[in-house]
Tab-separated table of C-alpha atoms in Angstrom:
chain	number	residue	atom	x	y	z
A	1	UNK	CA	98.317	91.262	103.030
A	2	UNK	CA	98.302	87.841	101.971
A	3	UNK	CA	95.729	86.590	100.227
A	4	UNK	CA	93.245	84.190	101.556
A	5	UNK	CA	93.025	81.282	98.906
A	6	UNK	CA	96.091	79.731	96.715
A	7	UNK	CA	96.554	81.988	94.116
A	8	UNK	CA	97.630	80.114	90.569
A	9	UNK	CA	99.228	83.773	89.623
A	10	UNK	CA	100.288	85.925	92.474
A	11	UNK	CA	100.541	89.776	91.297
A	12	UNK	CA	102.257	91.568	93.874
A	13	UNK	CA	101.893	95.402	93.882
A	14	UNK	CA	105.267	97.482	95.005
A	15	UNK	CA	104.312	101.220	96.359
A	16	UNK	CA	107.257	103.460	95.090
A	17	UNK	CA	106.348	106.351	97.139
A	18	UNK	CA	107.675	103.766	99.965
A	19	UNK	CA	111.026	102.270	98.737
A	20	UNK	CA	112.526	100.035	101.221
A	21	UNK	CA	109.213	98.981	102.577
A	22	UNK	CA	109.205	95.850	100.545
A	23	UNK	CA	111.568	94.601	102.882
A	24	UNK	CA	110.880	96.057	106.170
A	25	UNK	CA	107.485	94.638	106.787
A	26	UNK	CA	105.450	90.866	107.113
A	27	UNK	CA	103.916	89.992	104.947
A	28	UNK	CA	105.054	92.706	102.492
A	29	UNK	CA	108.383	90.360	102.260
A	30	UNK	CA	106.477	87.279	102.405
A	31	UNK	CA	104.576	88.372	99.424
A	32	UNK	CA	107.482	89.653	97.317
A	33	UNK	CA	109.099	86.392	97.564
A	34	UNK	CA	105.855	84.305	96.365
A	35	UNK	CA	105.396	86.890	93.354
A	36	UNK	CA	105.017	85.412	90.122
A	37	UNK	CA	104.912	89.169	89.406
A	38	UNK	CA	105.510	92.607	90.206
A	39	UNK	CA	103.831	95.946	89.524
A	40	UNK	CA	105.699	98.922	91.086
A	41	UNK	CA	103.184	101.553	90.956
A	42	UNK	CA	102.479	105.331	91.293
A	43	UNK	CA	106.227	105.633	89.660
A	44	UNK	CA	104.575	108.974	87.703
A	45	UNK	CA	104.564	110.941	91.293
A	46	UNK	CA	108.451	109.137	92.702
A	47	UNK	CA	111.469	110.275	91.930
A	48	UNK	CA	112.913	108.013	89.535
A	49	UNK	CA	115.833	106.761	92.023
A	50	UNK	CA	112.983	105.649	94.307
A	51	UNK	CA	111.556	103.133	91.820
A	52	UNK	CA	115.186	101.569	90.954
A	53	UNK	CA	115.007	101.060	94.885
A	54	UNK	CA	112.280	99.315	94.809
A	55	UNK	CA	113.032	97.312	91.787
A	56	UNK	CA	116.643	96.183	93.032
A	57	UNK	CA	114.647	95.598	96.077
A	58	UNK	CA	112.514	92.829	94.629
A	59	UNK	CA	115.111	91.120	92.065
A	60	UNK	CA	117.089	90.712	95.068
A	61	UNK	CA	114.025	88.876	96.812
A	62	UNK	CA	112.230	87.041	93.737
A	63	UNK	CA	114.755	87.371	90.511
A	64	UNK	CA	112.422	85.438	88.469
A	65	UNK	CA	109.503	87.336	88.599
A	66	UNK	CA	108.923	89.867	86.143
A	67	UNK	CA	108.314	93.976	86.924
A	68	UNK	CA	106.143	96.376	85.381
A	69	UNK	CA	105.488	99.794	86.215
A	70	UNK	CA	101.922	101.754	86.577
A	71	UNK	CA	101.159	105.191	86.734
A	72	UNK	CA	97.895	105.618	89.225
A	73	UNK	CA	95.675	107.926	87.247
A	74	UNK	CA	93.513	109.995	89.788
A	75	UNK	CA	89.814	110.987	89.214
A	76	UNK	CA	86.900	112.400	90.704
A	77	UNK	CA	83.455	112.676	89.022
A	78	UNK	CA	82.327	116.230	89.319
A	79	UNK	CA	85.854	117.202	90.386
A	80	UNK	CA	85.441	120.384	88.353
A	81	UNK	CA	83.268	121.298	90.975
A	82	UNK	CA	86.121	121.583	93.301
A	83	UNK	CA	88.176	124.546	92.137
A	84	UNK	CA	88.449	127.242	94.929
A	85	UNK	CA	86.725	124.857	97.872
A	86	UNK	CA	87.842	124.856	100.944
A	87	UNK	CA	88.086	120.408	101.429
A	88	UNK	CA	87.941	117.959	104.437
A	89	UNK	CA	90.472	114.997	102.739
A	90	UNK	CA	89.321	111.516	103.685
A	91	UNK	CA	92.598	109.193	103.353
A	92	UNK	CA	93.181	105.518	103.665
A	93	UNK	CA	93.340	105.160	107.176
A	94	UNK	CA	96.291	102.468	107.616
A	95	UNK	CA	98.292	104.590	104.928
A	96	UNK	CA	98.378	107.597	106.693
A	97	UNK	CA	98.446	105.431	110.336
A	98	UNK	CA	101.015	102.762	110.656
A	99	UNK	CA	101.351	102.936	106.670
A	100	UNK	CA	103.865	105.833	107.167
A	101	UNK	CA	102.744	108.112	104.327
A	102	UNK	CA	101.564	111.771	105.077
A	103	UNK	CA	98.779	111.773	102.308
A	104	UNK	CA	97.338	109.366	99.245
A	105	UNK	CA	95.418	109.832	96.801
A	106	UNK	CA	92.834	112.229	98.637
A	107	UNK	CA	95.389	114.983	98.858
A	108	UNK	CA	96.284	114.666	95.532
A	109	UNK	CA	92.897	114.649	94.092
A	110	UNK	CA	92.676	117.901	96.009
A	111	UNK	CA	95.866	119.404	94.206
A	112	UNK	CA	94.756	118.209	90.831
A	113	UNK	CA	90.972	119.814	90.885
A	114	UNK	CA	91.758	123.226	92.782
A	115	UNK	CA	90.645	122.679	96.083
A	116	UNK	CA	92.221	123.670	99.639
A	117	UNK	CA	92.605	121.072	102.121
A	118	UNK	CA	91.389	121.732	105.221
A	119	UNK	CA	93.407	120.196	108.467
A	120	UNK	CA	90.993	118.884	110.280
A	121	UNK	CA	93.125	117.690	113.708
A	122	UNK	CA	91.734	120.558	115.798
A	123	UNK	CA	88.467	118.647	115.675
A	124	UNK	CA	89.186	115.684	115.990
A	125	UNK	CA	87.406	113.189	118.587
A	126	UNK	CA	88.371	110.629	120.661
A	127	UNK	CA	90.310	107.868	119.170
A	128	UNK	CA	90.319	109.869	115.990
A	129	UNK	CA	92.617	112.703	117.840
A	130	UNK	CA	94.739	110.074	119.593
A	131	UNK	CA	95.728	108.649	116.135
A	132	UNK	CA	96.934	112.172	115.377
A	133	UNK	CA	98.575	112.037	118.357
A	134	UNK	CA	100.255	108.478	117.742
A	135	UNK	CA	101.402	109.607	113.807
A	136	UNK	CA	102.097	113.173	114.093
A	137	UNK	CA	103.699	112.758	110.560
A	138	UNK	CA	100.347	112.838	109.108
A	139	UNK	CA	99.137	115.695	106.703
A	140	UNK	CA	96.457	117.781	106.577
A	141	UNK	CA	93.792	114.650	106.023
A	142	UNK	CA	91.562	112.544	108.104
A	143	UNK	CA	92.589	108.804	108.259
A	144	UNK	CA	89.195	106.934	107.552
A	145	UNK	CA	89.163	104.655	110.941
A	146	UNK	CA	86.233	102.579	112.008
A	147	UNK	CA	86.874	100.117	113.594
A	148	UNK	CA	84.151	99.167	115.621
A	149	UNK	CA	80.597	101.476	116.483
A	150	UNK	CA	82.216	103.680	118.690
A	151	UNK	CA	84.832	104.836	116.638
A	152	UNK	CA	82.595	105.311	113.371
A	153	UNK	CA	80.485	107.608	115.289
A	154	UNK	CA	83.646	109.924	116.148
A	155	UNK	CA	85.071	109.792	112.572
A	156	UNK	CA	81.473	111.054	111.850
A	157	UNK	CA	81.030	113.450	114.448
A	158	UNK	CA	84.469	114.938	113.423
A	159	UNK	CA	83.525	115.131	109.562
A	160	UNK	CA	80.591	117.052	110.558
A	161	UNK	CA	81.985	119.636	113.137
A	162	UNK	CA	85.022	120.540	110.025
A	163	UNK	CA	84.181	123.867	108.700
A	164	UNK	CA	85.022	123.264	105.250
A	165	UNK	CA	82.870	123.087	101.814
A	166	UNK	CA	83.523	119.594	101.060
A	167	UNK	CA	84.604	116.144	101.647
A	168	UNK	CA	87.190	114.119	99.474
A	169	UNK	CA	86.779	110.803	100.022
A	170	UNK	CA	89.446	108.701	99.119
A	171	UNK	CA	89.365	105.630	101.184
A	172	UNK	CA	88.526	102.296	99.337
A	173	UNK	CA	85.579	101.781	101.619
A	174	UNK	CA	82.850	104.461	100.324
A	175	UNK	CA	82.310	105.735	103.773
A	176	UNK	CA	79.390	107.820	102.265
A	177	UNK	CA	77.439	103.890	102.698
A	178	UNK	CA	78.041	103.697	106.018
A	179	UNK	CA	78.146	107.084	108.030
A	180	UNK	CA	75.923	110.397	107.277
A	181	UNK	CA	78.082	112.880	105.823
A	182	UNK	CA	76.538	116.572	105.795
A	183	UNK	CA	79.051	118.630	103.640
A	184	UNK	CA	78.750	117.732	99.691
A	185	UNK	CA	81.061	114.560	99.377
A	186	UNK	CA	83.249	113.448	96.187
A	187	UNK	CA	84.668	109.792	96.088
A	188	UNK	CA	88.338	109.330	94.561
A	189	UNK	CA	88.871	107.014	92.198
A	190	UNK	CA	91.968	105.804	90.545
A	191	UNK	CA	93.117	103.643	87.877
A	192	UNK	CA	96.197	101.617	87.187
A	193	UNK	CA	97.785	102.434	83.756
A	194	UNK	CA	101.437	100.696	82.790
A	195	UNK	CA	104.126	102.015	81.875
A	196	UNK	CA	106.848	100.123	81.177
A	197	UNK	CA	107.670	96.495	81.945
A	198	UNK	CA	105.564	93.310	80.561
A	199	UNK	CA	102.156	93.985	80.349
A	200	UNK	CA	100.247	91.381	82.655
A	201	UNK	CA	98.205	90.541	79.375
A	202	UNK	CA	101.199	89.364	77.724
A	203	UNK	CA	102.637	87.951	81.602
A	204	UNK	CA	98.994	85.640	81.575
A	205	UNK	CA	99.030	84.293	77.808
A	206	UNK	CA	102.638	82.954	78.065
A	207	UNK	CA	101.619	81.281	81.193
A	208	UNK	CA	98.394	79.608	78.785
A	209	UNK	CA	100.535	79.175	75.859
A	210	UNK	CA	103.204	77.058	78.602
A	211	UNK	CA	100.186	75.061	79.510
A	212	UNK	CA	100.232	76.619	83.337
C-alpha cells in the first residue's frame, strides 16, 4: 500500500514468488515508481528466472533506484514441537485471497518443522467458505479474515471445529490476541536477511554523507 506520511526514503519491497505483479496492480506500480529503493525478497524459495523478472520489471519502472535481494528466514519458537502433527495453517488472508498465492509462510513453516497441514475448507463457515469458494486456487490453509464481528466469530468457530493437533499462525496480526483458539497455537515469524545487492545500511549513509 502506500504509505500514509511523506517518506524521506521510500523502501519498496518486490515479492518474487509473484513476478509480474509489480506492474499489474495500484498502488504496487505507484510505489515502484516512487522507490528510492528496492528489496526483491523471498528470492531463496523462486526460481532464479523469476527474480530477473522482477528486477527488469522495476529498472524498467524506477532505473535509478537501487535493488537488493533478501532471503525470508522462517521461524517458529517451539517449532520442534511440530514434527509428526497433524496442523490447521493460518495464512495472510489477502495473500492467499485477492493476493493470488496458494500458501505463505504458514505452509512453509509447516514443511520446515515436520508437520501435516490439515485442509480445513470442509469446515469452513459462512463468509470464511465463500472465500474458498471465490479463490479456489487456495491451498490447504485458512486465510486469516476478520473483518468486522461477524466474520471473526466464523474464522473462530471454524479454527475450533478443525480436527487437527495444532494451529500455525502465520498472519501478521497475532490472532491468538483477539479470538480464543482451543488447539495448541504456534506464531510464524520471519526475518529479512540480504543477499545480494546494496545493503540498505550502506543505501542510508551515502544518503547522510550527500547531506539528504
Amino acid at each position: 500500500d502506500l504509505p500514509f506520511f511523506r517518506p524521506w526514503f521510500h523502501v519498496v519491497v518486490a515479492d518474487a514468488l509473484r513476478p509480474g505483479h509489480e506492474l499489474r496492480y495500484h498502488p504496487g506500480e505507484a510505489n515502484a515508481r516512487m522507490a528510492d529503493a528496492f528489496v526483491i525478497t523471498k528470492v531463496d524459495r523462486a526460481q532464479r528466472e523469476d527474480v530477473e523478472t522482477v528486477r527488469r520489471n522495476l529498472l524498467g519502472l524506477n532505473p535509478a533506484a537501487p535493488i537488493s535481494e533478501c532471503a525470508l528466514k522462517i521461524s517458529v519458537e517451539g517449532g520442534e514441537r511440530l514434527s509428526g502433527m497433524q496442523a490447521l495453517v493460518i495464512e495472510d488472508g489477502p495473500t492467499v485471497t485477492h493476493g493470488g498465492m496458494a500458501s505463505g509462510a504458514g505452509l512453509r513453516a509447516a514443511e520446515v518443522y515436520g508437520a501435516s497441514p490439515v485442509d480445513p475448507r470442509q469446515w469452513a463457515k459462512g463468509s470464511i467458505r465463500a472465500a474458498f469458494d471465490a479463490y479456489p486456487h487456495i491451498g490447504p490453509v485458512l486465510p486469516a479474515l476478520g473483518y468486522g464481528e461477524e466474520q471473526l466469530r466464523e474464522l473462530e468457530a471454524t479454527i475450533a471445529a478443525v480436527p487437527c493437533d495444532v494451529v500455525i499462525v502465520a498472519s501478521p496480526v497475532d490472532l491468538r490476541r483477539i479470538i480464543v483458539l482451543r488447539q495448541p497455537s504456534f506464531r510464524v515469524g520471519y526475518e529479512a536477511e540480504i543477499t545480494g545487492g546494496p545493503n540498505l545500511d550502506d543505501v542510508l549513509a551515502s544518503l547522510r554523507e550527500a547531506g539528504k
